[in-house]
XYZ file of C-alpha atoms in Angstrom:
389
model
C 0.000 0.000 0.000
C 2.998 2.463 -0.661
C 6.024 2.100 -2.288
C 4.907 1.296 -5.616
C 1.434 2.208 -7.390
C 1.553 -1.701 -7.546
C 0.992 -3.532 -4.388
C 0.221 -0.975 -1.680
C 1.854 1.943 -2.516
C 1.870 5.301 -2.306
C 4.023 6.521 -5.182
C 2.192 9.660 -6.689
C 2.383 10.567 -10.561
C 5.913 11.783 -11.493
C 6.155 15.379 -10.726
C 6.101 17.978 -13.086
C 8.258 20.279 -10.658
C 10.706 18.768 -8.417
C 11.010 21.305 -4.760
C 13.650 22.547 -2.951
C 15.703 20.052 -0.735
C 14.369 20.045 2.801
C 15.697 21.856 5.343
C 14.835 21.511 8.940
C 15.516 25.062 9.573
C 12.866 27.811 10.783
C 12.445 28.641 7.083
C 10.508 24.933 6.284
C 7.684 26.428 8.275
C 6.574 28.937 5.446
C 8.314 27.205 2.515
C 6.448 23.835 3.188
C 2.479 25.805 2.713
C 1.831 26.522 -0.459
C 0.928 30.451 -0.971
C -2.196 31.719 0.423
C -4.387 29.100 -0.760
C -3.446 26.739 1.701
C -5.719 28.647 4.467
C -6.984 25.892 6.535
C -3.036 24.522 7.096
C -0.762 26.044 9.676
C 2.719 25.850 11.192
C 3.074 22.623 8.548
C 5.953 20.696 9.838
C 8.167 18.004 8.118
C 8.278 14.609 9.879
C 10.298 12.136 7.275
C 13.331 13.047 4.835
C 13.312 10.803 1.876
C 12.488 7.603 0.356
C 8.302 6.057 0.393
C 6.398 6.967 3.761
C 2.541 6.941 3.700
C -0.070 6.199 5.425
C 0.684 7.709 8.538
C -2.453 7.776 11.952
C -2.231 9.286 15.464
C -2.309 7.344 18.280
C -5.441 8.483 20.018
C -3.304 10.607 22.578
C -1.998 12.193 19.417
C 1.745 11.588 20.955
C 2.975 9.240 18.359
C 2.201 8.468 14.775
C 2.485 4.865 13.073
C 3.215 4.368 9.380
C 4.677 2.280 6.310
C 8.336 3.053 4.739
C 11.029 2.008 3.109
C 13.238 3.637 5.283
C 14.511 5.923 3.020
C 15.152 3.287 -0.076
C 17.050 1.070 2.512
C 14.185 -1.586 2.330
C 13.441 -3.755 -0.189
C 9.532 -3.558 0.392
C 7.327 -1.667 3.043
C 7.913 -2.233 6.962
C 5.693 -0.439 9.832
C 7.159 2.321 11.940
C 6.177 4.668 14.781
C 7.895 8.215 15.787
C 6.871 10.943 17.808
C 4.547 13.451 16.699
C 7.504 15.418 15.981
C 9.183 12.919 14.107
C 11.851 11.889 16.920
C 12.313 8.437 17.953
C 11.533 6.483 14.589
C 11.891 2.709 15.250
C 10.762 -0.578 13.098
C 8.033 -2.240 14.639
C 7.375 -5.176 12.310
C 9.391 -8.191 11.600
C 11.214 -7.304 8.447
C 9.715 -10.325 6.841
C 7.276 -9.722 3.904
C 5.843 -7.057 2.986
C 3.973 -4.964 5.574
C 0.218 -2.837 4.921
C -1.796 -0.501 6.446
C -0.979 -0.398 10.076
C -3.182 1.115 12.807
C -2.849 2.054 16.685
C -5.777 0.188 19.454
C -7.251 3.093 21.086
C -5.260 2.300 24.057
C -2.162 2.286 23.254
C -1.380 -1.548 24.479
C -1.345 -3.050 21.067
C -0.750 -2.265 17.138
C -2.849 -3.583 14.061
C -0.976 -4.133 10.594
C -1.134 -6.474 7.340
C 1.965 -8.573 6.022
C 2.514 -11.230 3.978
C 5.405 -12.749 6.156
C 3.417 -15.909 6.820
C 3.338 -17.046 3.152
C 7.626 -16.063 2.898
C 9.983 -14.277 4.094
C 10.721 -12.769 1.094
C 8.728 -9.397 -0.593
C 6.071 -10.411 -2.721
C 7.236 -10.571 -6.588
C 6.016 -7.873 -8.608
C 2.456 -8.457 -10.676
C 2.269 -8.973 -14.048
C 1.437 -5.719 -15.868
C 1.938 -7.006 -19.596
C -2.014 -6.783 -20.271
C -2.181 -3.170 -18.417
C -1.880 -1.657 -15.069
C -2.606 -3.616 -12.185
C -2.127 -3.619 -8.069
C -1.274 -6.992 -6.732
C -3.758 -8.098 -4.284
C -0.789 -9.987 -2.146
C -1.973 -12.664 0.168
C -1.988 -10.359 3.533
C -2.988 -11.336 6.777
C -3.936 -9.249 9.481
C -1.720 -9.446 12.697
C -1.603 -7.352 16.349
C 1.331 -7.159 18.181
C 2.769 -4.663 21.018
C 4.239 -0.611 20.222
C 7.284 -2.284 20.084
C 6.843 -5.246 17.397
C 6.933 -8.019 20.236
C 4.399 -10.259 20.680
C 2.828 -10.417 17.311
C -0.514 -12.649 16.926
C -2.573 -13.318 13.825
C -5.696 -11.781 14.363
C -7.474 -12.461 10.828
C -6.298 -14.922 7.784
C -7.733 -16.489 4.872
C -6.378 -17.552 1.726
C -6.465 -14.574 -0.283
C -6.337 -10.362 0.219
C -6.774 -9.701 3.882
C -5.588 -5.479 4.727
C -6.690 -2.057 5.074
C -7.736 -2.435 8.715
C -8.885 0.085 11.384
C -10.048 -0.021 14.906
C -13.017 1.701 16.144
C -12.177 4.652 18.726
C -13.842 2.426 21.392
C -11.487 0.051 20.329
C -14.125 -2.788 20.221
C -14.597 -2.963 16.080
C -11.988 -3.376 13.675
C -13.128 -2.569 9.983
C -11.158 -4.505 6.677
C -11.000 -5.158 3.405
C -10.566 -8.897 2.151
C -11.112 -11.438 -1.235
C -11.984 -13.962 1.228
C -15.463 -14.365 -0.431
C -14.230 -14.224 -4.193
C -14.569 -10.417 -4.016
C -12.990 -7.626 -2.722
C -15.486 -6.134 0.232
C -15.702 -4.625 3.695
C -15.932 -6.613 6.351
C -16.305 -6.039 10.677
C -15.356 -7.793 13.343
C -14.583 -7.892 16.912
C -11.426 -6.873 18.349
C -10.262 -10.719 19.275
C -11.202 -11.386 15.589
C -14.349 -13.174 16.092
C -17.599 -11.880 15.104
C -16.528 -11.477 10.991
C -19.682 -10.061 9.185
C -19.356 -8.613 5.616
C -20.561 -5.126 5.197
C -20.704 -4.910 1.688
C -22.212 -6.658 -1.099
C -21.743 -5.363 -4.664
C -19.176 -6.412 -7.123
C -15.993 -4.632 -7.399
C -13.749 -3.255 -5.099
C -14.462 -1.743 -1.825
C -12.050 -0.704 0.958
C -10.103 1.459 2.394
C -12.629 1.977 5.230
C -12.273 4.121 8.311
C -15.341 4.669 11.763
C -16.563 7.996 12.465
C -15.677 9.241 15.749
C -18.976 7.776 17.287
C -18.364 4.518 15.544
C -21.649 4.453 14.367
C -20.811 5.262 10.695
C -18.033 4.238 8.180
C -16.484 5.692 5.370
C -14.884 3.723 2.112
C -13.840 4.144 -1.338
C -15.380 1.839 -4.040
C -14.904 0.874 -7.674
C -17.931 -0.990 -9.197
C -18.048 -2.288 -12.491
C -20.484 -0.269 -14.603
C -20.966 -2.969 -17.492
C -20.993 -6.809 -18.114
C -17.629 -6.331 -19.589
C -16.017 -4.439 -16.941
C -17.461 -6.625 -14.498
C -16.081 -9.589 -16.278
C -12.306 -8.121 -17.050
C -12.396 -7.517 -13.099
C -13.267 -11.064 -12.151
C -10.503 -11.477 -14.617
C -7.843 -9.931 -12.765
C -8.993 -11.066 -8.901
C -8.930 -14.663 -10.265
C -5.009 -13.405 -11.110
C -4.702 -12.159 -7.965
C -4.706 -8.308 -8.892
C -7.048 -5.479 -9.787
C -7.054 -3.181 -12.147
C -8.583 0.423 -10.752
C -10.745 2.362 -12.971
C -11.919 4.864 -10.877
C -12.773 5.034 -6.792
C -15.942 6.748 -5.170
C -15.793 7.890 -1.622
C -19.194 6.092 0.329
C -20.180 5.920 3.434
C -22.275 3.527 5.443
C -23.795 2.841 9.290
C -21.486 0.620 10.744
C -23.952 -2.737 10.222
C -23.247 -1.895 6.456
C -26.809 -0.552 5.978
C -27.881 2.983 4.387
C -24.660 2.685 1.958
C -24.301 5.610 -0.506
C -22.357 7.713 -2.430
C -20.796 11.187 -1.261
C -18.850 11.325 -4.627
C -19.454 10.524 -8.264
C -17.126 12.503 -10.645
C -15.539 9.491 -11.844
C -11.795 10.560 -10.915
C -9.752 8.617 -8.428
C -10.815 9.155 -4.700
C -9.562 7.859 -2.219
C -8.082 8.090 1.575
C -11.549 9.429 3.339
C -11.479 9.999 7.110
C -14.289 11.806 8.806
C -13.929 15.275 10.561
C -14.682 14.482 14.383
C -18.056 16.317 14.260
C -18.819 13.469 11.926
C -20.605 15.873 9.216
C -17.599 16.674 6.669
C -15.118 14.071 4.834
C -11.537 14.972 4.197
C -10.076 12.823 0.944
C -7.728 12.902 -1.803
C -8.711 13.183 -5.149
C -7.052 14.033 -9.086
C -10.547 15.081 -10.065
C -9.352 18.867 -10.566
C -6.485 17.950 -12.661
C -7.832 16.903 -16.261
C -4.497 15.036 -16.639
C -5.284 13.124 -13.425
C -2.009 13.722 -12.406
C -2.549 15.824 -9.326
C -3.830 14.987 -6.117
C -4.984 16.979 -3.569
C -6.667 17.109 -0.290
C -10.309 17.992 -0.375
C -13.126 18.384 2.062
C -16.776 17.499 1.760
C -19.907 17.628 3.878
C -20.937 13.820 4.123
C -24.050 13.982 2.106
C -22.096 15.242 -0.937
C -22.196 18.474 -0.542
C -19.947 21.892 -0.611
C -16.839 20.457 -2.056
C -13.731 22.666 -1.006
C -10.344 22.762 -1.657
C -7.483 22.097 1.010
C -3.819 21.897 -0.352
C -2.153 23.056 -3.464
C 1.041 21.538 -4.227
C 1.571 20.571 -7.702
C 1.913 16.720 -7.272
C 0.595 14.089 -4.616
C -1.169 15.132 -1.202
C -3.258 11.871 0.685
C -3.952 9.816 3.470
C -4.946 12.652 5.841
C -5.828 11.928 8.909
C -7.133 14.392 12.329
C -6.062 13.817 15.899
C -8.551 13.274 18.411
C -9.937 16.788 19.110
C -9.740 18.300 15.323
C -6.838 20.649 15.942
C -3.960 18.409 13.455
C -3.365 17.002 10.698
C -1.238 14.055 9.315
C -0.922 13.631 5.695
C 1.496 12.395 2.775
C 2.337 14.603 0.577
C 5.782 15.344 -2.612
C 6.369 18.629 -1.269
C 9.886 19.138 -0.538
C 11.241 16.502 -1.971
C 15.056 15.637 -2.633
C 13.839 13.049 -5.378
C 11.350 13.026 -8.050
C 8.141 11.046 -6.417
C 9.627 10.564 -3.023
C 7.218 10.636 -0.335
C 7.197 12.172 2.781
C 4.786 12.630 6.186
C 3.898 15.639 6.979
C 1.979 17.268 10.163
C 0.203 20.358 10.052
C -2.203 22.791 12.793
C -5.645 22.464 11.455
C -7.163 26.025 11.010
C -10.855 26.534 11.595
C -13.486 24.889 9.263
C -14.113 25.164 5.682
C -17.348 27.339 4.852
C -20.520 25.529 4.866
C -22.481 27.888 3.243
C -20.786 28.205 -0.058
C -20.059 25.070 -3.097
C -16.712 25.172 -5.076
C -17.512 22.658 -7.294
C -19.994 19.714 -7.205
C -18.744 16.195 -7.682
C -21.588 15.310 -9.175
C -21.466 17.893 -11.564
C -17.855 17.640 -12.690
C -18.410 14.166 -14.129
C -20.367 15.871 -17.175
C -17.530 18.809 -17.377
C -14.426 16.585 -17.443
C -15.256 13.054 -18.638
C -12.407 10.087 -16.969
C -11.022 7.703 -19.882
C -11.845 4.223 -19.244
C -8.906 2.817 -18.060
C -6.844 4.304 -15.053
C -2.886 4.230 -15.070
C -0.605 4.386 -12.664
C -0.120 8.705 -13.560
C -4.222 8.351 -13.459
C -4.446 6.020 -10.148
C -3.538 7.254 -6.307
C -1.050 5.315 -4.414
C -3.034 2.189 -2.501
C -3.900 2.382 1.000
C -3.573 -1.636 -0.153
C -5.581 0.680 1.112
């Protein structure tokens, strides 16, 4: 769900501008927010220096902050980390076996929550097959705990296929997944020991990436469904291959038994990443639906019934997997900006300014799908980085 646009990843489209080297001087404070527009993002502050990092979430004390990385280019596939909120104190916290996904803090601190492959080889997962077009490898993941520290680690959900993108519930009593355990790629529940498995969703195609509200009574996803017999059929295609093939992702969101499921976006561009605001009424995503290339992804926020669509960051390349702290008041996100390297990937924190307008639309999602029609077929320039999720 990072490194590459292939199997997790979060490699962005190659940039079109390549930024200043990073400095961790008092200058980076001003240099790392993008003009004026950038007006609900303050005191933005640099956590990681090079190489593939994504997919960073607060503890729920909002002192640390767990994520995936190749540790600077030093790994041959994606490992889990913590650090401090300020970035000190970075340590591994999985094996080094595998490859490692989507990693996630309990609510009280005692335990972590991450995906790896280790248990079918030590090795990373080979590379998928991309000689019929692009693809992301649905590796067989299982889903493991284990302590802050990477000792003690127990399998807490495995079946013979895709089994990632988990999160816990703030109450720490739900976890929420994606797996192909059924022949399809859906959202599933269950209990915090891993008993209790129910499957949320129900229509072909892919769901996942799913995340609770704050109250836990409400989750949020993105979701690619087949519009026609033959795009239905070319995807059954690829998940009997072991990979899929994105053509576009919707943000949804659903009560937490999987009923009243609908759509907050439909503009046909790739969006992904969704995490609710902790009133529980707005979404904050990333999306390349303002860039007719599909090149550019930025943050975006959204009321949850699809309305007044508004702009958050403005760098020219990749911003995602945004994330608040408890009380609303930071931000954690991925993002190109300052980069040494042409599509490295770094985490970035940021003070969380206020509250978009809720009186006033920017653009509708709804509505852009007419202006700015997608092309068929996604590619990896077209497709955000996998949150495998």
């Amino acid at each position: 769900m990072l490194l590459s646009l292939v199997a997790a990843a979060c490699t962005p489209a190659t940039h079109s501008r390549v930024s200043p080297p990073a400095t961790r001087g008092p200058e980076q404070k001003t240099s790392l927010l993008f003009s004026g527009e950038e007006k609900f993002l303050a005191n933005v502050r640099q956590l990681t220096f090079g190489g593939q990092n994504a997919e960073a979430y607060w503890s729920a004390d909002g002192k640390q902050i767990i994520f995936q990385s190749n540790d600077e280019g030093r790994l041959p596939c994606d490992q889990i980390f913590i650090m401090n909120a300020d970035g000190s104190g970075k340590q591994m916290v999985s094996s080094g076996k595998g490859k490692t996904t989507c990693s996630y803090f309990f609510p009280s601190g005692g335990r972590i929550l991450y995906g790896s492959t280790f248990r079918a080889g030590d090795a990373c997962p080979p590379p998928p097959d991309r000689s019929h077009g692009y693809v992301w490898a649905l590796d067989d993941y299982d889903i493991y705990t284990a302590k802050p520290d990477g000792a003690d680690i127990r399998p807490l959900f495995s079946s013979p296929a895709y089994d990632a993108e988990a999160t816990v519930s703030r109450d720490g009593r739900k976890i929420v997944f994606t797996s192909a355990r059924d022949g399809d790629l859906e959202v599933y529940s269950m209990n915090s020991d891993g008993s209790g498995v129910t499957r949320l969703t129900h229509t072909p195609g892919y769901d996942g990436g799913p995340f609770y509200s704050y109250d836990g009574r409400r989750i949020v996803y993105r979701a690619d469904r087949p519009k026609t017999p033959e795009d239905l059929a070319l995807y059954r295609e690829n998940l009997a291959r072991g990979t899929y093939a994105p053509k576009g992702l919707e943000i949804r969101v659903m009560n937490a038994d999987g009923s009243d499921d609908r759509a907050v976006t439909a503009n046909g561009a790739a969006n992904f990443a969704p995490y609710f605001f902790p009133d529980g009424k707005r979404i904050i995503f990333s999306s390349n639906f303002g860039d007719p290339r599909g090149r550019d992804f930025e943050l975006y926020v959204i009321d949850a019934d699809g309305g007044n669509l508004t702009r958050v960051t403005f760098s020219p390349d990749f911003d995602g997997f945004p994330m608040f702290n408890s009380d609303g008041s930071k931000l954690v996100f991925a993002s190109n900006r300052n980069g040494k390297q042409p599509r490295e990937t770094n985490i970035f924190v940021a003070d969380w300014v206020g509250s978009p307008p809720s009186s006033r639309r920017e653009e509708s999602p709804r509505s852009h799908r007419a202006e700015e029609p997608r092309a068929a077929g996604a590619t990896a320039r077209q497709t955000p980085p996998r949150r495998t999720r």
